[in-house]
Coordinates of C-alpha atoms in Angstrom, one line a residue:
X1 CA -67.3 -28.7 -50.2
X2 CA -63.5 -27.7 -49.6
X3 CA -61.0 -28.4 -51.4
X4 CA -59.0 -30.6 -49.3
X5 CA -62.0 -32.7 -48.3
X6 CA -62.8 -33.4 -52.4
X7 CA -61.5 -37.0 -51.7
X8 CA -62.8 -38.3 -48.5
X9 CA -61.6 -41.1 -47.3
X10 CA -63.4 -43.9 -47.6
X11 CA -61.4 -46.7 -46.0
X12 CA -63.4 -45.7 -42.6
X13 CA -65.1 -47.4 -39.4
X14 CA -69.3 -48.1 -40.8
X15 CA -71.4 -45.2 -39.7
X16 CA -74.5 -46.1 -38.1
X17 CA -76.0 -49.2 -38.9
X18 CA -77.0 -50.1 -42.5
X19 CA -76.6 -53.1 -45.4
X20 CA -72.7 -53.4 -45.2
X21 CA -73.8 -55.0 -41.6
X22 CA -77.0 -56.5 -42.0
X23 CA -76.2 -58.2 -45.1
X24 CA -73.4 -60.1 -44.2
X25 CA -75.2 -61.3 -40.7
X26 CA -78.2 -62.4 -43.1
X27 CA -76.3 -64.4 -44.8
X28 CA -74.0 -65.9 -42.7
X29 CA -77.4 -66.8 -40.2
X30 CA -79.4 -68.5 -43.6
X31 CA -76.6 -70.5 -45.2
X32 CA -74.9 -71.5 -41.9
X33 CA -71.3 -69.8 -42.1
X34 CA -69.2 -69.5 -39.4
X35 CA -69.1 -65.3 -38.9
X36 CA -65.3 -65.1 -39.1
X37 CA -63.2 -64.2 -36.5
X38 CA -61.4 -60.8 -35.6
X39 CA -57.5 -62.2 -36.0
X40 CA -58.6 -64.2 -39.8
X41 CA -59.7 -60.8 -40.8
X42 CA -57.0 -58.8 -39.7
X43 CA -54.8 -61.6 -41.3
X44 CA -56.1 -60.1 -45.1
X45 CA -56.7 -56.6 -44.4
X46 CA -54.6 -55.3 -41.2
X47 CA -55.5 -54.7 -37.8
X48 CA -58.9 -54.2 -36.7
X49 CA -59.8 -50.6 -34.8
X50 CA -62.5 -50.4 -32.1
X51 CA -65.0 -48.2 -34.1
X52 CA -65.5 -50.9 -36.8
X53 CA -63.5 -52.4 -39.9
X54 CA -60.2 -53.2 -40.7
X55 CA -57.6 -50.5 -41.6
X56 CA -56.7 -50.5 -44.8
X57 CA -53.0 -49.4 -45.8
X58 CA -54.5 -46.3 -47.7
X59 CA -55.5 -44.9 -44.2
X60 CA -51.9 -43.8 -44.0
X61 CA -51.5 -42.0 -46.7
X62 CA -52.9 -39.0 -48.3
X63 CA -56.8 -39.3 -49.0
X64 CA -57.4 -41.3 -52.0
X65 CA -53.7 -41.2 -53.1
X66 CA -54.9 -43.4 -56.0
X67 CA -55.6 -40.7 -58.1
X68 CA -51.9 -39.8 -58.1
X69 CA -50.2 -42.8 -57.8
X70 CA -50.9 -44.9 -60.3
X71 CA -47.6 -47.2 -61.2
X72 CA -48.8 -49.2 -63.4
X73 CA -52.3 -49.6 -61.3
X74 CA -54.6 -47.7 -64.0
X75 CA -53.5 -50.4 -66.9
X76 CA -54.0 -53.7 -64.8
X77 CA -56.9 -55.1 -62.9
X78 CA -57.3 -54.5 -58.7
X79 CA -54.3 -54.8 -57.1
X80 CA -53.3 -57.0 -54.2
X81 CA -51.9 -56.2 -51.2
X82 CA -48.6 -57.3 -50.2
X83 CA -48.7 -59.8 -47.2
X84 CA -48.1 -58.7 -43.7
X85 CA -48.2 -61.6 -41.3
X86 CA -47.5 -65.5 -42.0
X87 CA -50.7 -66.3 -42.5
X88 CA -51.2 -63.6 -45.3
X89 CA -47.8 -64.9 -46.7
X90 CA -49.2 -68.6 -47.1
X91 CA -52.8 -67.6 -48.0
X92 CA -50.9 -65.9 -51.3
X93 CA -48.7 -68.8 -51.6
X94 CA -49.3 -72.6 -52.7
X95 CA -51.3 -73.0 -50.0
X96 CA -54.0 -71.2 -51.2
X97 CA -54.8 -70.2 -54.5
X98 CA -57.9 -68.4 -56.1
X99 CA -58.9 -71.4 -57.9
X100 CA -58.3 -73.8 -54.4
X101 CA -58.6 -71.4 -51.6
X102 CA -58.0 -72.3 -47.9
X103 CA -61.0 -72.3 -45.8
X104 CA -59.2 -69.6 -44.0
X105 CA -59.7 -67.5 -47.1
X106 CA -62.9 -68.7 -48.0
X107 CA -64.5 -67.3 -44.5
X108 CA -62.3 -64.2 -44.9
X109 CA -64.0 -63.8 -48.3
X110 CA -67.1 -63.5 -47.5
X111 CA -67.2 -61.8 -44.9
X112 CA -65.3 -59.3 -47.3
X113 CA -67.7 -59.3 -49.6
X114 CA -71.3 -59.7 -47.9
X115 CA -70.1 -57.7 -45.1
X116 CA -67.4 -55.1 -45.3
X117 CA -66.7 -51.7 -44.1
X118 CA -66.9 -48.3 -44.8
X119 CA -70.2 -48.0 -45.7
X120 CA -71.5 -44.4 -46.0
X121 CA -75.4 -43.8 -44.4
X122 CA -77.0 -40.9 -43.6
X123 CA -80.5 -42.6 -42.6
X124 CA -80.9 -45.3 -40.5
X125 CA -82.9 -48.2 -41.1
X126 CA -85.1 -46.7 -38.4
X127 CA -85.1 -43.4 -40.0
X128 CA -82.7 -41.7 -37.9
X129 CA -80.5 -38.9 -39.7
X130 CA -76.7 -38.4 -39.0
X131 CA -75.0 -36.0 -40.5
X132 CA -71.9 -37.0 -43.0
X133 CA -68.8 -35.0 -42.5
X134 CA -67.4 -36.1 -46.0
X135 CA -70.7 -35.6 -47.8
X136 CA -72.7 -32.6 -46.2
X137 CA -76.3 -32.7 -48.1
X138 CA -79.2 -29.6 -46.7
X139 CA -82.2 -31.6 -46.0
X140 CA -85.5 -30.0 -45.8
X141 CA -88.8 -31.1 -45.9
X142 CA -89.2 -30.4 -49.6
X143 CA -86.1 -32.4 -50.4
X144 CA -87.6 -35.4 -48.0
X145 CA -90.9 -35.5 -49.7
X146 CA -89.9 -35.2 -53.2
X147 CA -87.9 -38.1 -52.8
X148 CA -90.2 -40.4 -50.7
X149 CA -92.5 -39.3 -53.6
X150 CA -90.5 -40.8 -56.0
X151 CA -89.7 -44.1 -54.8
X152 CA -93.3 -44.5 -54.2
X153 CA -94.6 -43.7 -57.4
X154 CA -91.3 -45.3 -59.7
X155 CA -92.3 -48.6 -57.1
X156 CA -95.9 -48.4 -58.5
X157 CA -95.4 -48.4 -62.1
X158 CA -92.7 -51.1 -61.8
X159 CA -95.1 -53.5 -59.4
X160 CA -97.7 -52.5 -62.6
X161 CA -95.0 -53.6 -65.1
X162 CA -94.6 -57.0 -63.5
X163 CA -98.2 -57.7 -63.6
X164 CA -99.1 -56.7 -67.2
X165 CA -96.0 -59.0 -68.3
X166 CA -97.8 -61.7 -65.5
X167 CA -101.3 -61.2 -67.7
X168 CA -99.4 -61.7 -71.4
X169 CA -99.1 -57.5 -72.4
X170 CA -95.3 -57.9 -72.1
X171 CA -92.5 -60.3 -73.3
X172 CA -90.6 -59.6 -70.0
X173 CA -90.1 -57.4 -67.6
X174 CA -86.9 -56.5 -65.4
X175 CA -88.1 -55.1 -61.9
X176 CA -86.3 -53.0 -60.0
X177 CA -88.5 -53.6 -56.3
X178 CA -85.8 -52.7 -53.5
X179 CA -83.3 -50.5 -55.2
X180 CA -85.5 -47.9 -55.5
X181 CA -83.1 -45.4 -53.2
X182 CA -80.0 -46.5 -55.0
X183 CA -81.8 -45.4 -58.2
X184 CA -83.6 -42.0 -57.4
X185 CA -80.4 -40.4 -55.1
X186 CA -78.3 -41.1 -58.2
X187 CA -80.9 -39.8 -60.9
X188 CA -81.4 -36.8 -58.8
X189 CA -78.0 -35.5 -58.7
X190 CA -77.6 -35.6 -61.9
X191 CA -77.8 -32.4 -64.0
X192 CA -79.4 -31.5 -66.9
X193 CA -76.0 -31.4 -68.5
X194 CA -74.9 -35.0 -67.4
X195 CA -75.4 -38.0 -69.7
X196 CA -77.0 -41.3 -68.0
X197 CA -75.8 -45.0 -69.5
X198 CA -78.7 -47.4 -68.2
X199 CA -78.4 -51.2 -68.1
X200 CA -82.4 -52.7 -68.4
X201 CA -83.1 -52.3 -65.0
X202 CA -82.8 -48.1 -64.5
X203 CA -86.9 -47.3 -64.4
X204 CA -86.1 -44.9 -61.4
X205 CA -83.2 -42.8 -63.4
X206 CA -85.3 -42.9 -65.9
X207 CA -88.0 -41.6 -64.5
X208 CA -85.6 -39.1 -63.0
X209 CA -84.7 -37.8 -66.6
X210 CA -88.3 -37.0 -67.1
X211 CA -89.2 -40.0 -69.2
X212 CA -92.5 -41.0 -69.1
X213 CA -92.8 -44.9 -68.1
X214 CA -95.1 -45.7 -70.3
X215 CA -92.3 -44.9 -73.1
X216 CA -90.2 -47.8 -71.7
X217 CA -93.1 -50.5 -72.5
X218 CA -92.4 -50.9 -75.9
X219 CA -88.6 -52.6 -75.1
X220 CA -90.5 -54.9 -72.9
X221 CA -93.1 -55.3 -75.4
X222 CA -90.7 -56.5 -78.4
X223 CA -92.4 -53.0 -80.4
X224 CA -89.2 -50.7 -79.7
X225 CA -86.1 -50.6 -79.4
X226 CA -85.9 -46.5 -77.3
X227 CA -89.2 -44.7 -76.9
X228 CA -87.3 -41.9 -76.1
X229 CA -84.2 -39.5 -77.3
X230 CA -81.2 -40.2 -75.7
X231 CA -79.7 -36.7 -76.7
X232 CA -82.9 -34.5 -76.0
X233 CA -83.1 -36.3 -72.1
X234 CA -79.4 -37.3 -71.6
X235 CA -80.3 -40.8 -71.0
X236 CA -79.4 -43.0 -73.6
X237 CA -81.0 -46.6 -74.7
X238 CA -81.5 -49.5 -72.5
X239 CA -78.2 -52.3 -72.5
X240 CA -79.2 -55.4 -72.7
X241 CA -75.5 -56.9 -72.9
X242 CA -74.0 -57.2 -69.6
X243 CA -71.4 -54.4 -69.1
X244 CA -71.7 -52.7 -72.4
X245 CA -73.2 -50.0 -71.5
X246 CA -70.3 -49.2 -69.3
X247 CA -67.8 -48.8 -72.3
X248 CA -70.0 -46.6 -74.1
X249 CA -70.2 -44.2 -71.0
X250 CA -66.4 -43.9 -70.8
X251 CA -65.9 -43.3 -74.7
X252 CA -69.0 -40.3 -74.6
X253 CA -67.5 -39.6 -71.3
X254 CA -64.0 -39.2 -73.0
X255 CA -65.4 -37.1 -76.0
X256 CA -66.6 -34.7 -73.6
X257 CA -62.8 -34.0 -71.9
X258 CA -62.0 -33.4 -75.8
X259 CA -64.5 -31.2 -76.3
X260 CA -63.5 -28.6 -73.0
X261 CA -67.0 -29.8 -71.2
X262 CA -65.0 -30.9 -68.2
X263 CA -63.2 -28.3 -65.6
X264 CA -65.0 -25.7 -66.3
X265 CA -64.7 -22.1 -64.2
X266 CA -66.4 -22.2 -61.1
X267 CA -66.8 -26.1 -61.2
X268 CA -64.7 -26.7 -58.4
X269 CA -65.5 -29.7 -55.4
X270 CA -66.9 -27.2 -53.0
X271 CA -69.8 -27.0 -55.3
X272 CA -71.4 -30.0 -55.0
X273 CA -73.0 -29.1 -51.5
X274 CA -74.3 -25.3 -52.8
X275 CA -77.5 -23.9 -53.7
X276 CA -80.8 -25.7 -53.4
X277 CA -81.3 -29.2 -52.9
X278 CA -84.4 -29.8 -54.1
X279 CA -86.1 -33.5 -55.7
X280 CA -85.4 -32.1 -59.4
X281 CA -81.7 -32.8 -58.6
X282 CA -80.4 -29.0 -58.6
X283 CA -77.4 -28.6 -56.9
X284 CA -76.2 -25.3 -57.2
X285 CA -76.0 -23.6 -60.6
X286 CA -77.2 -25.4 -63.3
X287 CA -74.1 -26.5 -65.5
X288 CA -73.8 -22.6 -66.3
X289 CA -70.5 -22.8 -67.1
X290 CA -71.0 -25.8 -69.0
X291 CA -69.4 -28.6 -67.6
X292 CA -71.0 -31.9 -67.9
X293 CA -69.8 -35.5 -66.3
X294 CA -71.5 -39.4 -67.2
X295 CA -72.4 -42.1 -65.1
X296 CA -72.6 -45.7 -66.2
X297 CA -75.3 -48.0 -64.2
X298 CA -74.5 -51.7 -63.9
X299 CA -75.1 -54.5 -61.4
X300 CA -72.8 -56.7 -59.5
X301 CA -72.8 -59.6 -62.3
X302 CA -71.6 -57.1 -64.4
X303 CA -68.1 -56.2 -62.7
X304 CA -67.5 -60.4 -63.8
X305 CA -67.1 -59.1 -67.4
X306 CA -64.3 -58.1 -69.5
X307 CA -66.1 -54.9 -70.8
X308 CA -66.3 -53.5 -67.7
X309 CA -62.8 -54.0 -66.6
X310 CA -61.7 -52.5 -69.9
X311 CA -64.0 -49.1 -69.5
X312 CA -62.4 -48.7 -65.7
X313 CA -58.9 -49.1 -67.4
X314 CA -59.8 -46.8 -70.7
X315 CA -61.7 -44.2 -67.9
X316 CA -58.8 -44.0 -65.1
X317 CA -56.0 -43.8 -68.0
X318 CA -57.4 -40.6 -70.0
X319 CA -59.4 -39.3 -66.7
X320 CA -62.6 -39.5 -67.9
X321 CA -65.3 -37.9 -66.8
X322 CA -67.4 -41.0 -65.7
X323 CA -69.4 -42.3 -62.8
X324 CA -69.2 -45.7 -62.6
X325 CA -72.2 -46.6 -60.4
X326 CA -72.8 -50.4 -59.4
X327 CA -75.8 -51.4 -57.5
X328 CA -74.9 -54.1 -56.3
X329 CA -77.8 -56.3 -55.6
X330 CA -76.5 -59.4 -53.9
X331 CA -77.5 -61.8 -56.4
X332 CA -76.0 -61.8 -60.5
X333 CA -79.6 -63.6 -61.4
X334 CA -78.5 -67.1 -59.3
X335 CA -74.8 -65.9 -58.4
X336 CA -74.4 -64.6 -55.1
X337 CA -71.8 -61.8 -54.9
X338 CA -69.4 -63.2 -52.8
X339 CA -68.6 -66.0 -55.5
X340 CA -68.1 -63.3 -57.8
X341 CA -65.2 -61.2 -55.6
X342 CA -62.8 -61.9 -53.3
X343 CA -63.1 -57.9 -51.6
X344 CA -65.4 -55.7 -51.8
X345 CA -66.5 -54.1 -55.2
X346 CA -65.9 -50.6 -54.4
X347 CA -62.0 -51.5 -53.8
X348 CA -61.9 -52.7 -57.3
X349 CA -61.6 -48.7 -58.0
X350 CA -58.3 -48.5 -56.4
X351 CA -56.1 -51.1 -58.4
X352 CA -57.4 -48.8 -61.5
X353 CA -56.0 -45.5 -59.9
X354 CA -59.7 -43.7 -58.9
X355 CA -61.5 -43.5 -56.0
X356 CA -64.1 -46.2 -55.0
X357 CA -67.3 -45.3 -52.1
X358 CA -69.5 -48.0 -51.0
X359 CA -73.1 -46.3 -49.9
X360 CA -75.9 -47.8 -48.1
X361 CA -78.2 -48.3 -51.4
X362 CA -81.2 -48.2 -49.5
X363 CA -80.6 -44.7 -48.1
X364 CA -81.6 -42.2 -51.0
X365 CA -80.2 -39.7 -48.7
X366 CA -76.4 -41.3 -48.7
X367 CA -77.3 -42.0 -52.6
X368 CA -77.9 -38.4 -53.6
X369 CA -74.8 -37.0 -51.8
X370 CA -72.4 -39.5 -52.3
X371 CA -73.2 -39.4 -56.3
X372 CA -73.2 -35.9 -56.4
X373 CA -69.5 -35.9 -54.8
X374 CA -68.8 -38.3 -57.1
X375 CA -70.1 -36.0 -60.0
X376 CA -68.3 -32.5 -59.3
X377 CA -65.1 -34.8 -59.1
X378 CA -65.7 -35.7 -62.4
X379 CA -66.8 -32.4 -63.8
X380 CA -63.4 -30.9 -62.1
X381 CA -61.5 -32.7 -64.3
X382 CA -60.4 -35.2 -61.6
X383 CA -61.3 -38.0 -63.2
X384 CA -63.8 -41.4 -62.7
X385 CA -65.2 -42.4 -59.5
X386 CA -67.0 -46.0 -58.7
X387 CA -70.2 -46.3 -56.2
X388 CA -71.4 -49.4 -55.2
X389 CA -74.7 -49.0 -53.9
X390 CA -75.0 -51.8 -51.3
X391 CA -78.6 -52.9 -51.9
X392 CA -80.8 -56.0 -52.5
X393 CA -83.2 -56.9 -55.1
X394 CA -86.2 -58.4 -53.7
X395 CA -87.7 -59.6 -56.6
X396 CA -87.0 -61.7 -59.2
X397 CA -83.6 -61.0 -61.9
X398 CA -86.4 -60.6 -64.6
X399 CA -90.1 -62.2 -64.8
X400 CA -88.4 -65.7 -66.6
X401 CA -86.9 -66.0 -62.7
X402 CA -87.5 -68.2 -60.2
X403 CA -85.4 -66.6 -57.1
X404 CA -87.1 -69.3 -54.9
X405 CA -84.7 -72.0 -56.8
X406 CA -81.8 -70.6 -55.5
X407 CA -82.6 -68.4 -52.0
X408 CA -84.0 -68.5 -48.7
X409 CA -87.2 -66.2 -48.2
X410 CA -85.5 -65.4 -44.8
X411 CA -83.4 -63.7 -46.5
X412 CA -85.8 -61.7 -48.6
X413 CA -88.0 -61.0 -44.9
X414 CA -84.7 -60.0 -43.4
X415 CA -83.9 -56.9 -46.1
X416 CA -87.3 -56.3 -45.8
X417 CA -86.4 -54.2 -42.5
X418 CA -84.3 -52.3 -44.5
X419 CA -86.6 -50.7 -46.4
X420 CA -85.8 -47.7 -48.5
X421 CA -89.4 -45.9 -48.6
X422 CA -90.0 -47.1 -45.5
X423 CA -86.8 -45.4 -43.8
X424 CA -88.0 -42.0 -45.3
X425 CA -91.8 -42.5 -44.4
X426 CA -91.0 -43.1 -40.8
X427 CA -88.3 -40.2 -40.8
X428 CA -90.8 -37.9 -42.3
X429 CA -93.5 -38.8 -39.8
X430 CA -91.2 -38.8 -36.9
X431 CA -90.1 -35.3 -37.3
X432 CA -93.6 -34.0 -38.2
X433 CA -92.6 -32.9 -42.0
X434 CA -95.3 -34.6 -43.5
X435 CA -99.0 -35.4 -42.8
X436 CA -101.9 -38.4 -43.5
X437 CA -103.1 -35.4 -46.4
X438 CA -99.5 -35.9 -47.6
X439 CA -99.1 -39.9 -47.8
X440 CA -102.9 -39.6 -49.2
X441 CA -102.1 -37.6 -52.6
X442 CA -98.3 -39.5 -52.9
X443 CA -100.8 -42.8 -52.9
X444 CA -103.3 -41.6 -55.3
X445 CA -100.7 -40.0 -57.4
X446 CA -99.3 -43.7 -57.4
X447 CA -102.2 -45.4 -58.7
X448 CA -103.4 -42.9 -61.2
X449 CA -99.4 -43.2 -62.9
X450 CA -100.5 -47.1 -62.8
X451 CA -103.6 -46.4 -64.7
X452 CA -101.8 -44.4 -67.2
X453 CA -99.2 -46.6 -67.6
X454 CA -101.5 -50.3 -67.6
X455 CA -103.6 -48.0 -70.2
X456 CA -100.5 -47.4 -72.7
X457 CA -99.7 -51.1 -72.5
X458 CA -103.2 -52.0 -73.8
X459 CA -102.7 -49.5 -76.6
X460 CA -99.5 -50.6 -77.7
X461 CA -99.5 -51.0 -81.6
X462 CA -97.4 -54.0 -83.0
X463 CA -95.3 -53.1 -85.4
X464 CA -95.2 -52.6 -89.2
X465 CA -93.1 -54.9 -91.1
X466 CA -91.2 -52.4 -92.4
X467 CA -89.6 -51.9 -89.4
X468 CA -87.4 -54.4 -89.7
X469 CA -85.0 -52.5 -92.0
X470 CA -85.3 -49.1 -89.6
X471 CA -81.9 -48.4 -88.1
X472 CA -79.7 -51.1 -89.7
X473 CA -77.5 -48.8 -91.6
X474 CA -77.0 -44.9 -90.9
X475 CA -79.2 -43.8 -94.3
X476 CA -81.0 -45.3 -97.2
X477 CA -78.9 -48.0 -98.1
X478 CA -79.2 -50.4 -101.5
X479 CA -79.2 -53.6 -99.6
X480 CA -82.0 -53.0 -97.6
X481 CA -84.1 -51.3 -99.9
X482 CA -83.8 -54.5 -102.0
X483 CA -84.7 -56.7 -99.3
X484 CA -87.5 -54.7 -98.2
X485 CA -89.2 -55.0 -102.0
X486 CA -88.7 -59.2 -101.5
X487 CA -90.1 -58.9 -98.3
X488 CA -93.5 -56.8 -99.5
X489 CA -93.3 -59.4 -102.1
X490 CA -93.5 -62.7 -99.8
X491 CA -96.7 -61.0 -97.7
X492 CA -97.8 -59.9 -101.0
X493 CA -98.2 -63.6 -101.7
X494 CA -100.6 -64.2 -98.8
X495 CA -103.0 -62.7 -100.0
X496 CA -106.3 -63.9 -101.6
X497 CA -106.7 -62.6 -105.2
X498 CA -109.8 -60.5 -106.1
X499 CA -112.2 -62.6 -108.0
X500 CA -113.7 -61.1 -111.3
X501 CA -116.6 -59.3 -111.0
X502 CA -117.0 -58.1 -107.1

């Protein structure tokens, strides 16, 4: 990609037709808001063009002039615009506040927040490609089927996962059904070289890193803590604290800047669209000169907390190498989003001094160019990015949730049409790069990962008691070792004593 289009803008009219649209019309029809009008949203956010949303202020400027000018911006939370008409003025003032907003502002908000604009899309709902001129990606067939291959099989294992924990194999189980695109476009640009911070919910980044799925049963199981090695596949443990994950990325993202892994010769922007796009995430050379970027997954829900907001400041002020990549699902388990944010997420980015891109989260397509932008900006030593992946979760938060409690299934039917697999399988079909033989072998290579994967649950060992000293302190420690000789003691005592004689 040239240089000077390394930070595209993203303040822009939507292109095409995708979630940034659909979703606020969903909700506006289900819960019975009145769609706000064209003059109470230029009143927040500036006059409204023909092609789509408002203008936002940094449409006048250089692009993304965030990562220069950053006054103050990097060390305090999102900033606010300053008001432009009356109505702006008051809605800042007494007569609205954030704690008692004016229903003005309440219909500006979520139509802000559900609906937006700028959303990036390269494939249509009804599988229709357009071209991106910020984020140029080579599709070919390979690359199409790789990817619809994906999603289909990281769908299976997950539909598996909620019915073993359904049937009593597993404690829990966090399923991921809908954001499927969101997760495989990101996990595919990554390289080799790049480190992953998951939250619980990653099983398509995951799978991505070449992690077998049955290796992430025993979290869900209560029998491990990581059946895998974070250093060996550059993926570290599941997060099971909101939104600390995100502060570990920035501090392993800040040790590699200090270790010269960031910038390196021949690293520059216009890489990110060379070589061979292929479904094992290649984009050009391999990290051969050795630079390396993170990217930190979280949801929605966890923008609300304090760790985030401290990694974006920590990231933006020593220009850390870091992705910060929020699917935002709609719901933070009950929350809806819009009671969670008065603008959109991806906006958030520019009060912190970095670039923010909201993506249609059901496109893999927009996912896996948009994230691997955002990862040669990183590696060139230009600092974090923020994605928010504008998707849905169409099941339940985790398997202890009841979604039916707190939304509509209209809702749920509506983002249905939005499919992400289905998007590619029509797209695929359409232009004749894929056949029934095709669809045939993705299926059966689906249910025979579901066999594998329901047959490593049954096998699942519990664990020694022993275990429960493993990990606590770096080595052998005195402590522990004393404890563990009580503890073979006590379940020593259990146990019948051998009579004399037999």
């Amino acid at each position: 990609m040239p240089s000077h289009q390394a930070r595209p803008t993203v303040d822009r009219p939507t292109v095409g037709r995708g979630p940034g649209h659909h979703g606020g019309r969903i909700r506006a029809s289900i819960e019975g808001r009145t769609p706000v009008r064209t003059s109470d949203a230029a009143a927040r956010t500036g006059p409204v063009p023909d092609g789509g949303g408002p203008v936002q202020e940094s449409d006048q400027r250089e692009q993304h002039p965030e990562r220069r000018e950053r006054s103050g911006a990097a060390s305090g939370g999102p900033e606010q615009d300053p008001p432009t008409t009356a109505r702006d003025a008051a809605a800042q003032g007494a007569a609205g506040t954030a704690a008692h907003p004016t229903p003005e502002q309440v219909v500006a908000g979520l139509r802000a927040t559900s609906e937006g604009p700028d959303l990036v899309e390269l494939l249509s709902p009804e599988g229709v490609f357009t071209p991106h001129p910020d984020y140029p990606l080579e599709v070919t067939a390979e690359l199409l089927q790789g990817l619809y291959r994906d999603m289909v099989l990281v769908r299976r294992f997950d539909r598996e996962g909620n019915a073993l924990q359904r049937q009593g194999q597993l404690s829990l189980w966090a399923p991921l059904l809908g954001q499927e695109a969101a997760q495989i476009g990101a996990g595919r640009a990554l390289r080799p070289t790049d480190m992953a911070f998951p939250s619980y919910r990653e099983h398509g980044v995951a799978w991505c890193r070449g992690i077998d799925p049955a290796q992430l049963l025993g979290i869900f199981r209560g029998t491990d803590q990581c059946g895998w090695d974070p250093a060996a596949t550059r993926f570290n443990g599941y997060a099971i604290v909101i939104g600390n994950q995100v502060l570990n990325a920035v501090g392993y993202a800040m040790g590699q800047r200090l270790d010269g892994a960031v910038g390196g010769a021949g690293n520059s922007a216009s890489a990110a669209g060379a070589g061979a796009d292929g479904p094992d995430g290649a984009d050009g050379p391999e990290g051969v000169d050795g630079s390396e970027a993170t990217i930190a997954f979280f949801g929605d829900g966890a923008t609300s907390q304090g760790d985030v907001h401290e990694a974006m400041v920590f990231g933006a002020v020593f220009d850390a190498p870091v992705v910060f990549y929020c699917q935002n699902n709609q719901w933070a388990i009950s929350e809806p989003v819009e009671k969670q944010s008065r603008v959109p997420l991806y906006r958030r980015a520019h009060g912190y001094g970095f670039p923010g891109v909201r993506v249609d989260g059901n496109d893999v397509l927009a996912c896996l160019a948009v994230t691997r932008w955002a990862l040669q900006e990183c590696r060139s030593g230009n600092g974090p990015v923020m994605i928010e992946a504008f998707t849905y979760r169409m099941d339940a938060h985790t398997t202890s949730d009841d979604p039916t409690r707190y939304r509509l299934a209209d809702e749920e039917e509506a983002w249905k049409l939005l499919d992400p697999i289905e998007r590619v399988r029509v797209h695929l079909t359409r232009e004749g790069l894929a056949d029934a033989a095709f669809f045939e072998r993705v299926a059966q290579d689906a249910d025979e990962l579901a066999a594998h994967f329901r047959a490593a649950c049954y096998a699942l060992d519990s664990p020694g008691p022993d275990r429960l000293f493993s990990h606590v302190y770096s080595g052998e420690h005195e402590q522990t070792r004393r404890q563990h000789a009580e503890q073979i003691g006590y379940l020593a005592s259990f146990q019948e004593p051998a009579e004399s004689g037999r």
